[in-house]
Tab-separated table of N, CA and C in Angstrom:
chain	number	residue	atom	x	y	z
A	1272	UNK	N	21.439	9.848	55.935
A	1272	UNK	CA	21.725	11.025	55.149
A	1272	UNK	C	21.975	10.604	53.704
A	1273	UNK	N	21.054	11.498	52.860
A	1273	UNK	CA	21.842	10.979	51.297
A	1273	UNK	C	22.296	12.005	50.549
A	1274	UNK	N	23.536	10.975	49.763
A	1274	UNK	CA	24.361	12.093	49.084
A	1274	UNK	C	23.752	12.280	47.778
A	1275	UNK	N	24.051	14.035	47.542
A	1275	UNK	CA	23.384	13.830	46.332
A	1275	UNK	C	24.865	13.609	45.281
A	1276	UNK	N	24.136	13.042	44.144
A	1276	UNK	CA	24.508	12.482	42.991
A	1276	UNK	C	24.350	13.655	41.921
A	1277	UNK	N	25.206	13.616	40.750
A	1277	UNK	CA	25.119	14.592	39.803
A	1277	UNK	C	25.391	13.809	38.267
A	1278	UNK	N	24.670	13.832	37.556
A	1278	UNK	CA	24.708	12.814	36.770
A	1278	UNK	C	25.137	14.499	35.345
A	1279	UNK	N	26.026	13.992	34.092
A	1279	UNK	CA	26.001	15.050	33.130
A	1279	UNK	C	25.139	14.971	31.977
A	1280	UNK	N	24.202	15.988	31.524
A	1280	UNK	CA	24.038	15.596	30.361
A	1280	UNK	C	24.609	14.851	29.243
A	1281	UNK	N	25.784	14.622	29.270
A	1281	UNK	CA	26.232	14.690	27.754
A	1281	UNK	C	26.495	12.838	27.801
A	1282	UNK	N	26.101	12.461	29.081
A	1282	UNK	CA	26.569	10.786	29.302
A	1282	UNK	C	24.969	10.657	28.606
A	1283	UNK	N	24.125	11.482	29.250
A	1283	UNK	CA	22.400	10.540	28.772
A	1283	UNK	C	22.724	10.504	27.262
A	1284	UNK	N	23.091	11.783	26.383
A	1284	UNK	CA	22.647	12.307	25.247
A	1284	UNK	C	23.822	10.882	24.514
A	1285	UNK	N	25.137	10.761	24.821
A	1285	UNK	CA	25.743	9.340	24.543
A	1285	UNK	C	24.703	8.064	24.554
A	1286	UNK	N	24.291	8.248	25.450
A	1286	UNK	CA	23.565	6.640	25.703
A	1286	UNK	C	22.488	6.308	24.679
A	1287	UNK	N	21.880	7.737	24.691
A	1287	UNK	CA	20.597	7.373	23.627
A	1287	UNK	C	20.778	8.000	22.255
A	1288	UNK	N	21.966	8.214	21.674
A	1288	UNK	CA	22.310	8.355	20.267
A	1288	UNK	C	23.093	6.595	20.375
A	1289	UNK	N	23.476	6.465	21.225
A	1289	UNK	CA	23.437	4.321	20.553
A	1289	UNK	C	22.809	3.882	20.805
A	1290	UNK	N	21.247	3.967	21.944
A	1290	UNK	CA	20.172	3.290	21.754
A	1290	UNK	C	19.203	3.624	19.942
A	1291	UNK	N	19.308	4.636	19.193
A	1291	UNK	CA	18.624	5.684	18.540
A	1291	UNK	C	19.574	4.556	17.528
A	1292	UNK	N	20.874	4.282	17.460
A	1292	UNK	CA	21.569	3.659	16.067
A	1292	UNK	C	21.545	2.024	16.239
A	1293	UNK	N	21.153	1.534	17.310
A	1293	UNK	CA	21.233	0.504	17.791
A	1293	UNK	C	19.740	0.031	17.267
A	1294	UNK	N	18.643	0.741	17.137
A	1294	UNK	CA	16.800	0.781	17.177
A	1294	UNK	C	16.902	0.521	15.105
A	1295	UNK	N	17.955	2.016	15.014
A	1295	UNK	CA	17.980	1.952	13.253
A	1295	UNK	C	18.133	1.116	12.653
A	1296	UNK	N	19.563	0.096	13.040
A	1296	UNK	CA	19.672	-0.947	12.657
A	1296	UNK	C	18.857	-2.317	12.272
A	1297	UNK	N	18.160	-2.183	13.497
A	1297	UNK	CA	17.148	-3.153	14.091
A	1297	UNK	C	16.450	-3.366	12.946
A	1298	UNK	N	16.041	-2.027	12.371
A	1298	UNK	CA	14.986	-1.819	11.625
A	1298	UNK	C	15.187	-1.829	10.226
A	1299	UNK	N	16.308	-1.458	10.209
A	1299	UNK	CA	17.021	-1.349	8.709
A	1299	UNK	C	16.776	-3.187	8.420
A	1300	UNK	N	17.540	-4.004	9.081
A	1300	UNK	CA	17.062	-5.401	8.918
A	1300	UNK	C	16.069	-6.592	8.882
A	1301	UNK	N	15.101	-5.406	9.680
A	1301	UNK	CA	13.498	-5.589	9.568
A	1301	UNK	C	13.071	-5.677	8.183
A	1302	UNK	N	13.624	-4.217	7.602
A	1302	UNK	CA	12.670	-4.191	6.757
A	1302	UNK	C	13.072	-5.225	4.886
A	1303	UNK	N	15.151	-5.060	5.490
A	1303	UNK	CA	15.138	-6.064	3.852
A	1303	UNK	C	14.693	-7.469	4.192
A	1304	UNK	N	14.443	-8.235	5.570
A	1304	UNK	CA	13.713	-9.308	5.462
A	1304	UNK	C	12.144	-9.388	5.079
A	1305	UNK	N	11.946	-8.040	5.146
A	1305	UNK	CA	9.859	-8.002	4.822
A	1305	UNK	C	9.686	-7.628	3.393
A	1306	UNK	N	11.083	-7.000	2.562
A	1306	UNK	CA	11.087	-6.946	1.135
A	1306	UNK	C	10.157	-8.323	0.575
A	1307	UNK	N	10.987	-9.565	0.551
A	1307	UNK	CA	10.089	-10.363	0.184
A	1307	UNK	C	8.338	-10.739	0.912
A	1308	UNK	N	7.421	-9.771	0.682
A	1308	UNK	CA	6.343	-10.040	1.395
A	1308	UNK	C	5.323	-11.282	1.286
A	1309	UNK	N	5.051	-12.022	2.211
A	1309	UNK	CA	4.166	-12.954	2.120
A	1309	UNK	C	2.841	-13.197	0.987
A	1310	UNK	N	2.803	-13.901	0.503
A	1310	UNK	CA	1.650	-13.946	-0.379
A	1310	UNK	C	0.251	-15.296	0.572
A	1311	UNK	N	-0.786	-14.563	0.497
A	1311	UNK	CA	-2.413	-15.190	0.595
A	1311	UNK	C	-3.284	-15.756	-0.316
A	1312	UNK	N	-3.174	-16.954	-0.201
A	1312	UNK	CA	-3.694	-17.037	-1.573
A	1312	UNK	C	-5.874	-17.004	-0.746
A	1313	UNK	N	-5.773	-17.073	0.489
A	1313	UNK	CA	-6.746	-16.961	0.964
A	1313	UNK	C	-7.028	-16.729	2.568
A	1314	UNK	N	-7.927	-15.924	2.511
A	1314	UNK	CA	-7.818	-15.215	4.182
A	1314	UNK	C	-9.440	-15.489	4.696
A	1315	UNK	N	-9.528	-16.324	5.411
A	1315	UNK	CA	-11.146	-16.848	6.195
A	1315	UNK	C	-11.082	-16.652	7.388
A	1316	UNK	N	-12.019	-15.315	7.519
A	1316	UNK	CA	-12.693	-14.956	8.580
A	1316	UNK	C	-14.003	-15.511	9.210
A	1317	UNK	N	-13.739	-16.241	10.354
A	1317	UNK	CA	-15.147	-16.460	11.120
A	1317	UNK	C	-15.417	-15.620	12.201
A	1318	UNK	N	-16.581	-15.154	12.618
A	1318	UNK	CA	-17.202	-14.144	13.615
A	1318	UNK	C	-18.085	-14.662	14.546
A	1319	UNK	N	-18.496	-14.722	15.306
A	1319	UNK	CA	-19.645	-15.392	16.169
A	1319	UNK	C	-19.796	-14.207	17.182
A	1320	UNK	N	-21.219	-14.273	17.797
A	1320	UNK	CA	-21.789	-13.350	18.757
A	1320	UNK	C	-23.093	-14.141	19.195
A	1321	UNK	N	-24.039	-13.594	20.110
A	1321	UNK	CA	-24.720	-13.655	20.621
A	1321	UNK	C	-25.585	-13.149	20.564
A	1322	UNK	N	-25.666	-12.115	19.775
A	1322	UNK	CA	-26.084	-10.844	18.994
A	1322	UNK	C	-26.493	-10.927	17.910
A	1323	UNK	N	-27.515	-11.437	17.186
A	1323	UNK	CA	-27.531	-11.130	15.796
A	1323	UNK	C	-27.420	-9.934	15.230
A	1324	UNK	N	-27.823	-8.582	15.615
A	1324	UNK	CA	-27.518	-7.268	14.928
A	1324	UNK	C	-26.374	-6.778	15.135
A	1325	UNK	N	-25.886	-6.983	16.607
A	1325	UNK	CA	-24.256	-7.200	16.510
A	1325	UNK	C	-22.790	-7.415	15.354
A	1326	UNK	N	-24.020	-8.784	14.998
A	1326	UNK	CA	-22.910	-9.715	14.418
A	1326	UNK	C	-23.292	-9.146	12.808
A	1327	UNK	N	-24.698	-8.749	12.338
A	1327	UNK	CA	-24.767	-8.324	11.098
A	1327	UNK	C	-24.542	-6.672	11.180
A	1328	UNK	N	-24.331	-6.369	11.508
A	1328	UNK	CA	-23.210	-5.161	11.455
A	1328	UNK	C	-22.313	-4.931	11.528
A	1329	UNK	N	-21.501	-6.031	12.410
A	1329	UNK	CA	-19.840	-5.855	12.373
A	1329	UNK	C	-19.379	-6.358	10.799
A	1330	UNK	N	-20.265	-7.583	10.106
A	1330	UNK	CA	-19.752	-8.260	9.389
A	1330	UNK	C	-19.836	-7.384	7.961
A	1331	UNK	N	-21.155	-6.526	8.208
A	1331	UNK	CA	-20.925	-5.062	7.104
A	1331	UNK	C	-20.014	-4.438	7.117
A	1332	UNK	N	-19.605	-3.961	8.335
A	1332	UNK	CA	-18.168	-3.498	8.307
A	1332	UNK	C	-16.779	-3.467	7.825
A	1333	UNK	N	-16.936	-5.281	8.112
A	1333	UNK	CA	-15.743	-5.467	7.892
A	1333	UNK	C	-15.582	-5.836	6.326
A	1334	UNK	N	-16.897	-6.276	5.412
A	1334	UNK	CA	-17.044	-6.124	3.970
A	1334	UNK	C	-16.634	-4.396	3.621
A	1335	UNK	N	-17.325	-3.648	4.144
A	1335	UNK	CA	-17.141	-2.173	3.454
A	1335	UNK	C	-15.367	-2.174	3.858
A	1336	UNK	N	-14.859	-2.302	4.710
A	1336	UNK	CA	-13.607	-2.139	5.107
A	1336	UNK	C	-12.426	-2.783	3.962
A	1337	UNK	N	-13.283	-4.047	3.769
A	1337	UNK	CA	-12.361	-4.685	2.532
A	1337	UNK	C	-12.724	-4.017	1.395
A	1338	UNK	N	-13.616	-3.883	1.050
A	1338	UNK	CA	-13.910	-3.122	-0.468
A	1338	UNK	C	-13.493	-1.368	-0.332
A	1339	UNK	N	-12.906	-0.653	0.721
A	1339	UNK	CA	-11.817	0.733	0.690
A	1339	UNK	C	-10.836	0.090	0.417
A	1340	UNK	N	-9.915	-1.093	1.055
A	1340	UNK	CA	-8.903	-1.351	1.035
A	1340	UNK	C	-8.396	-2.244	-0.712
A	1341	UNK	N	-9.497	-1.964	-1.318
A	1341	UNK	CA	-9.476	-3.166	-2.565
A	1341	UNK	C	-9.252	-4.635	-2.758
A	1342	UNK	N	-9.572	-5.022	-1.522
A	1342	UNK	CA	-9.460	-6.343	-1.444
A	1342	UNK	C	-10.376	-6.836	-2.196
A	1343	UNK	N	-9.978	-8.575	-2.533
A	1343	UNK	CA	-10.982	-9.039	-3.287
A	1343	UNK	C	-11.778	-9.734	-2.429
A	1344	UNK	N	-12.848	-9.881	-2.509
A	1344	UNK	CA	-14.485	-10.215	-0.861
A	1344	UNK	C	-14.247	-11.511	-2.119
A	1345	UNK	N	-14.545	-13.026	-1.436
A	1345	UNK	CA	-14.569	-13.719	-2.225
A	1345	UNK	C	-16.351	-13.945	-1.454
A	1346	UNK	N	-16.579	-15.063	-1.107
A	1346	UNK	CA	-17.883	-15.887	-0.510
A	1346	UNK	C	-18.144	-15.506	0.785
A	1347	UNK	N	-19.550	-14.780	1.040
A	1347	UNK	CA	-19.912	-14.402	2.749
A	1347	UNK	C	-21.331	-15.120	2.927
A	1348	UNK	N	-21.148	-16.334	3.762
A	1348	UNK	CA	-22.255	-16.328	4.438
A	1348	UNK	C	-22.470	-16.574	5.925
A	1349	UNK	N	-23.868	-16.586	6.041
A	1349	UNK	CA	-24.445	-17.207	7.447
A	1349	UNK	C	-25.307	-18.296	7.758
A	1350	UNK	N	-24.913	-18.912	8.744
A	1350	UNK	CA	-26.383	-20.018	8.913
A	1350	UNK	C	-27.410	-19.436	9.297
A	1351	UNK	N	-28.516	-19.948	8.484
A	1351	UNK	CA	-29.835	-19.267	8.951
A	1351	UNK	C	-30.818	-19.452	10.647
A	1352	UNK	N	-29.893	-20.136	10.970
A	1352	UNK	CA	-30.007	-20.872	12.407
A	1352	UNK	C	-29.282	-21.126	13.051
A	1353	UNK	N	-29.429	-20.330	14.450
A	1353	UNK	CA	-28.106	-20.585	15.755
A	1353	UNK	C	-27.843	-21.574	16.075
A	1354	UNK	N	-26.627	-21.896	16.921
A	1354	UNK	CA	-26.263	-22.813	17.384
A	1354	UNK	C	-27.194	-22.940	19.433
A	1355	UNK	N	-27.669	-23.894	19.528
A	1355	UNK	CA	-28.298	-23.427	21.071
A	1355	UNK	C	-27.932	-24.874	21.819
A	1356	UNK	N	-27.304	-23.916	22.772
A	1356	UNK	CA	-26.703	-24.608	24.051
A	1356	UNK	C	-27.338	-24.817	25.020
A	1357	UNK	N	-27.687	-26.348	25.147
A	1357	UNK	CA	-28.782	-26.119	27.184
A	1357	UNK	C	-28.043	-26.735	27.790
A	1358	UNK	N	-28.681	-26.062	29.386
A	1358	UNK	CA	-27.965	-26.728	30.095
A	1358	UNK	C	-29.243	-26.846	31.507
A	1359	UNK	N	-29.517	-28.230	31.952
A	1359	UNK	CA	-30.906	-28.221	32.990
A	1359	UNK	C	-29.982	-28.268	33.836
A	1360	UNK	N	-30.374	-27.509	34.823
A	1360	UNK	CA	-29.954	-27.569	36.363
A	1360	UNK	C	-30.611	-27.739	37.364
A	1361	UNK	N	-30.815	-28.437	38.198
A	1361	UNK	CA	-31.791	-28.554	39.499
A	1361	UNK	C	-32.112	-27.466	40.195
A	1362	UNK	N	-33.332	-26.795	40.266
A	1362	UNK	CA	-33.698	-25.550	41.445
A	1362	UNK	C	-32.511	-25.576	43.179
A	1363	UNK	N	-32.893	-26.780	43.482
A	1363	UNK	CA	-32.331	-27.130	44.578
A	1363	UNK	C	-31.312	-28.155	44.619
A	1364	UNK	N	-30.206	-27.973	45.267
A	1364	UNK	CA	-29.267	-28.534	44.923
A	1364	UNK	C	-29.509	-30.057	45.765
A	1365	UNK	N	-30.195	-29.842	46.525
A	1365	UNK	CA	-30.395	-31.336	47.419
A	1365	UNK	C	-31.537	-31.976	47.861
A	1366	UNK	N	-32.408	-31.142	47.704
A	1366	UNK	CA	-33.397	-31.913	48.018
A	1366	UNK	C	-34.715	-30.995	46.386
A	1367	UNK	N	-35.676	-31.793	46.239
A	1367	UNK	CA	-36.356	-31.386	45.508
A	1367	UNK	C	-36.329	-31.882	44.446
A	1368	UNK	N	-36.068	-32.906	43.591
A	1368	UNK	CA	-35.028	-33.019	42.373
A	1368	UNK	C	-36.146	-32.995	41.017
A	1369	UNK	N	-37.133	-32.974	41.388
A	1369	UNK	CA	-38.670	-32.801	40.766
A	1369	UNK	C	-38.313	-31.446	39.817
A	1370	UNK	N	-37.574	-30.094	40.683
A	1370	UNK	CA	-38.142	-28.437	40.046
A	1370	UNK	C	-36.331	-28.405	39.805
A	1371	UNK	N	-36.727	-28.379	38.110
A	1371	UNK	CA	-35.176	-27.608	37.539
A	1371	UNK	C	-35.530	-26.787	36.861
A	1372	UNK	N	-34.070	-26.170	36.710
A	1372	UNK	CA	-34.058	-24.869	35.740
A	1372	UNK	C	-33.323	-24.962	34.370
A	1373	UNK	N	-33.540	-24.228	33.356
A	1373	UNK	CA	-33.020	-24.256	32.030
A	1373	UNK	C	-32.563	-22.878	31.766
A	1374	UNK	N	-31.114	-23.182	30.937
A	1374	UNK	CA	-30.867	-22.079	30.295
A	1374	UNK	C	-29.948	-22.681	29.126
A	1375	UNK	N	-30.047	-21.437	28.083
A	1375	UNK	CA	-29.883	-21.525	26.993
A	1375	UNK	C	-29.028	-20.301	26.466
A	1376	UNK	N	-28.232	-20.819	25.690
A	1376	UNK	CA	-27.382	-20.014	24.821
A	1376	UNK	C	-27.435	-19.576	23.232
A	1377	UNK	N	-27.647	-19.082	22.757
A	1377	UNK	CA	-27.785	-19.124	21.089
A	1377	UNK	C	-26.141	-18.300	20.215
A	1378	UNK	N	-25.843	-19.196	19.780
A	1378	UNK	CA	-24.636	-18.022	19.196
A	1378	UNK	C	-24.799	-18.454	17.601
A	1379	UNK	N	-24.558	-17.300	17.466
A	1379	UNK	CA	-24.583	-16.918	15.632
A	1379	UNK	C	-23.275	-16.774	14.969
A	1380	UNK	N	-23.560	-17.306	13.467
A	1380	UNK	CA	-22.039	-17.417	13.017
A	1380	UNK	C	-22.068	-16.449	11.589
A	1381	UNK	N	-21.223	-15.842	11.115
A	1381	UNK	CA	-20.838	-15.262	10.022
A	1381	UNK	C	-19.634	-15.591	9.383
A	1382	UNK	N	-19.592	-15.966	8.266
A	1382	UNK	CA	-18.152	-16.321	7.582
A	1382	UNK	C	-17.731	-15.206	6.479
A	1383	UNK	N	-16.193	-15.266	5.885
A	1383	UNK	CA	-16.080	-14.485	4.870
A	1383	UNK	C	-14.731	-14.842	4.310
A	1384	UNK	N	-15.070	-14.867	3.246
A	1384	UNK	CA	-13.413	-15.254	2.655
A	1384	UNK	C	-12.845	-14.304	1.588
A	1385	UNK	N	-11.949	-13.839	1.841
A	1385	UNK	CA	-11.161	-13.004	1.172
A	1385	UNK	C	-9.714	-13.474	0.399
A	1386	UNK	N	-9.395	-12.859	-0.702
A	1386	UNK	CA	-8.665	-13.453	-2.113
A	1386	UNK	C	-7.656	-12.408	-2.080
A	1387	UNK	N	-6.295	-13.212	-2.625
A	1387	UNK	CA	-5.338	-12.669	-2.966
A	1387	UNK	C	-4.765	-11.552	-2.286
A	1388	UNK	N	-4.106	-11.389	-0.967
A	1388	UNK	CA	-3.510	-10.615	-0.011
A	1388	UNK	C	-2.017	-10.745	-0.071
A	1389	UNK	N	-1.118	-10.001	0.036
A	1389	UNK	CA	0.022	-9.182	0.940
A	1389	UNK	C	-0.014	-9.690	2.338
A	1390	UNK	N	1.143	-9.671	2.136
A	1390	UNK	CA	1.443	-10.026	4.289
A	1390	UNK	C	1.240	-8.835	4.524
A	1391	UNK	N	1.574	-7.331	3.820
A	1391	UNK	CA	1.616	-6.044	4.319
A	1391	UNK	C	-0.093	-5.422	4.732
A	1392	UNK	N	-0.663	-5.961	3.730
A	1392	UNK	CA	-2.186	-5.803	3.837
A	1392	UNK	C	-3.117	-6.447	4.474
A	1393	UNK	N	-3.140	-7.343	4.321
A	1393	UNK	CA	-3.633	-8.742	5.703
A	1393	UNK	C	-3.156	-8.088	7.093
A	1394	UNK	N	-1.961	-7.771	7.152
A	1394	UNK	CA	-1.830	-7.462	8.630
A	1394	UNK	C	-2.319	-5.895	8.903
A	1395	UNK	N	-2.387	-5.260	7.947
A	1395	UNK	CA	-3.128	-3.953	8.657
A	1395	UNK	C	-4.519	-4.502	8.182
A	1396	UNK	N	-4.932	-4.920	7.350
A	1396	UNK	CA	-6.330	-5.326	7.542
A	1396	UNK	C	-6.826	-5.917	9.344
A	1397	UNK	N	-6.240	-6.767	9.237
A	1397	UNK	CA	-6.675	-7.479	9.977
A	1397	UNK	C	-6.247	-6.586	11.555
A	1398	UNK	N	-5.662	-6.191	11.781
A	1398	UNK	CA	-5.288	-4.720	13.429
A	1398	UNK	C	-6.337	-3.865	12.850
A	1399	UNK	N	-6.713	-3.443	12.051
A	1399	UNK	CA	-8.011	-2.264	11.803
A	1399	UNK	C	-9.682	-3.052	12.342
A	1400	UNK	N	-9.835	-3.830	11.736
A	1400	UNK	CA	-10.787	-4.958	12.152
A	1400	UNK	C	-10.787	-5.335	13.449
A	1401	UNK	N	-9.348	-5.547	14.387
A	1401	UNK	CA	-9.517	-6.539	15.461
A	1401	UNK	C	-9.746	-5.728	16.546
A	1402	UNK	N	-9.301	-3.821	15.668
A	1402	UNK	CA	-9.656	-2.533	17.034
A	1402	UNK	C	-10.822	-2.296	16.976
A	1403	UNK	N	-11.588	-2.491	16.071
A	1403	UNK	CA	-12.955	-1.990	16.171
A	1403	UNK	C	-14.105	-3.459	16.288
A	1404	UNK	N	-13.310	-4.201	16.678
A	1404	UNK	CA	-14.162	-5.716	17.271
A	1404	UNK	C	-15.328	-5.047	18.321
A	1405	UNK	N	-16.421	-5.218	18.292
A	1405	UNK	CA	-17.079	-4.927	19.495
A	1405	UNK	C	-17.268	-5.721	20.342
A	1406	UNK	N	-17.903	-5.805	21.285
A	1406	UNK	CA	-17.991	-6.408	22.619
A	1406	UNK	C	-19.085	-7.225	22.303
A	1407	UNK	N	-18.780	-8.596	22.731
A	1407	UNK	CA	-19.696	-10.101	22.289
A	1407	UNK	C	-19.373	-10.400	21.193
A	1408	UNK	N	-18.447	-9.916	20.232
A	1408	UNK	CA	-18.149	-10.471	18.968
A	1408	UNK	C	-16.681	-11.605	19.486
A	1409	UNK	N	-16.675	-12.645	18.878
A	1409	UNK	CA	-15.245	-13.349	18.517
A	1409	UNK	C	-14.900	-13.449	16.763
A	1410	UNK	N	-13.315	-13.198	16.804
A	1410	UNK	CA	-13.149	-13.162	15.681
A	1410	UNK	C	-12.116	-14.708	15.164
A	1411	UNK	N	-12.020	-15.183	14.497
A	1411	UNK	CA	-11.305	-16.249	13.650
A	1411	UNK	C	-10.732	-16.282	12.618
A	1412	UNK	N	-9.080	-16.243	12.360
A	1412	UNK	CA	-8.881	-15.835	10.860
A	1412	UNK	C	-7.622	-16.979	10.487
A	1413	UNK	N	-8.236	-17.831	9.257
A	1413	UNK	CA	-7.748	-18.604	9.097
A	1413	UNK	C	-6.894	-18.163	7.635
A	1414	UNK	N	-5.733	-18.014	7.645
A	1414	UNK	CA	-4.602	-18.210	6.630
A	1414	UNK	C	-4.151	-19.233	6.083
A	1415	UNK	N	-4.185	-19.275	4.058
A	1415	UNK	CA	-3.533	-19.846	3.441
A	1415	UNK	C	-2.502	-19.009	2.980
A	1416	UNK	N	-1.460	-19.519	3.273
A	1416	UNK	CA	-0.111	-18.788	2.547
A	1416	UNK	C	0.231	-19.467	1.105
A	1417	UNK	N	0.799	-18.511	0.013
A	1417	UNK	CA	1.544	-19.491	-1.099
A	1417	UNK	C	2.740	-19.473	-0.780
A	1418	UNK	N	3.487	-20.880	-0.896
A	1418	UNK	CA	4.747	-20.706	-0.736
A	1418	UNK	C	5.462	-21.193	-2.268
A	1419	UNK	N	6.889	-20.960	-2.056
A	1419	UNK	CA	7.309	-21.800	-3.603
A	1419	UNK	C	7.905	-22.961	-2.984
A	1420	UNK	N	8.217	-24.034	-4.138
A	1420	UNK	CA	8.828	-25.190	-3.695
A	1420	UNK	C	9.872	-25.367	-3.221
A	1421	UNK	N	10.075	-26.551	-2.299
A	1421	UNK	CA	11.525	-26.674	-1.770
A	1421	UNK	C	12.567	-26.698	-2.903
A	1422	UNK	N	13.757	-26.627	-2.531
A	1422	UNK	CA	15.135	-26.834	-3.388
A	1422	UNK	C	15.134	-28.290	-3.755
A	1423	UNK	N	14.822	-29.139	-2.698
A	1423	UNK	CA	15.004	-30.731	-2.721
A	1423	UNK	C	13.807	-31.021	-3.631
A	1424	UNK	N	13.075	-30.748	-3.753
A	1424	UNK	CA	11.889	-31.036	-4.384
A	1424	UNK	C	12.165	-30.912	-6.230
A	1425	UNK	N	12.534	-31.062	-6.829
A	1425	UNK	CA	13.076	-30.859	-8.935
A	1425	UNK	C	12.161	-31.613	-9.736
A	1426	UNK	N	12.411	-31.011	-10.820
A	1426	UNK	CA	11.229	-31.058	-12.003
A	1426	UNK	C	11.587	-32.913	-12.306
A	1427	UNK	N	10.132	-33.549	-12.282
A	1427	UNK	CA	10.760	-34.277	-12.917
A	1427	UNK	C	11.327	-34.642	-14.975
A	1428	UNK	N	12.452	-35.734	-15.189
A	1428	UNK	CA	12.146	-35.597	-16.338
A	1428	UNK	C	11.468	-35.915	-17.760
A	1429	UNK	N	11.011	-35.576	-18.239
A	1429	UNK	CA	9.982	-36.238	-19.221
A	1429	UNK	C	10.457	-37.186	-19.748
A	1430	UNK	N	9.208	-38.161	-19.553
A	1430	UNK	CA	9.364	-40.007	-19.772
A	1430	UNK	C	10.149	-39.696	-21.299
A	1431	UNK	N	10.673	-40.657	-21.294
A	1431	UNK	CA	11.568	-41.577	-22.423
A	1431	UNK	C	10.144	-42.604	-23.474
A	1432	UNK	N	10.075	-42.520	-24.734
A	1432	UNK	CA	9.167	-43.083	-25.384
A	1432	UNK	C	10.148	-44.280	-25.426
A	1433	UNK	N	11.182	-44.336	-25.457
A	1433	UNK	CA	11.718	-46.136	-25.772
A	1433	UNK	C	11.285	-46.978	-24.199
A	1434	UNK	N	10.715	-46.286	-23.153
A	1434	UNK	CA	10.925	-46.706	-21.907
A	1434	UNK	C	9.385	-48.175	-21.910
A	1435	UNK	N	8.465	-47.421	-23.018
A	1435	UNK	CA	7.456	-48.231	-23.440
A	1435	UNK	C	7.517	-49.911	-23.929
């Protein structure tokens, strides 16, 4: 037999006005640590597919995508020639060793390098791009960050002419 239970509103509506100030907080501290935003001094994208029209259409994309967002498109290219993978395999696995088979892979590459980014912009760049990835594409994104110098690290001071 089960008993029933009676739970009150006013305990939920408690619980989740301090989950609700507990979330604010969270966020309130989120955001004065993201005040100082990351600086790029360069953002390299590599793409590969299997696909060449695939791959030269996503990579239009993702140029038109940077040039709405005002990014600066630095250098885009491609090799004019795939990469091709074989691999011979024997028809028969045990007897026969005369009749094999071949297969082959071709994958295509696209590069692109992009100038002077925001941590704020790089990262929605880059979630806008990675949702509309299509299927057989891989994507690669290599980050340079600027940072400033360590504390330990000081100017040195300018040589002494008697030191001659």
């Amino acid at each position: 037999m089960l008993l029933p239970i009676s739970f009150t509103p006013i305990a939920f509506t408690r619980i989740a006005l301090i989950n609700v100030q507990r979330v604010q907080s969270t966020l309130s501290s989120l955001k004065s640590e993201d005040e100082n935003d990351k600086l790029y001094k360069l953002l390299e994208l590599e793409m590969r597919s299997n696909d060449q029209a695939v791959l030269k259409s996503y990579s239009q994309f993702v140029n038109e995508t940077a040039r709405e967002l005002n990014i600066n498109v630095g250098e885009r290219w491609a090799p004019k020639k795939a990469v091709h993978d074989r691999l011979t395999l024997l028809r028969s696995i045990h007897v026969k060793k005369k009749y094999r088979v071949q297969y082959e892979t071709r994958t295509y590459f696209s590069f692109m390098q992009l100038h002077k980014l925001t941590g704020s912009t790089t990262n929605t760049f880059l979630e806008y791009i990675q949702r509309n990835l299509p299927e057989g594409v891989a994507l690669k994104v290599a980050k340079v960050a600027l940072e400033k110098f360590p504390d330990h690290i000081k100017q040195l001071p300018p040589a002494s002419q008697n030191a001659s």
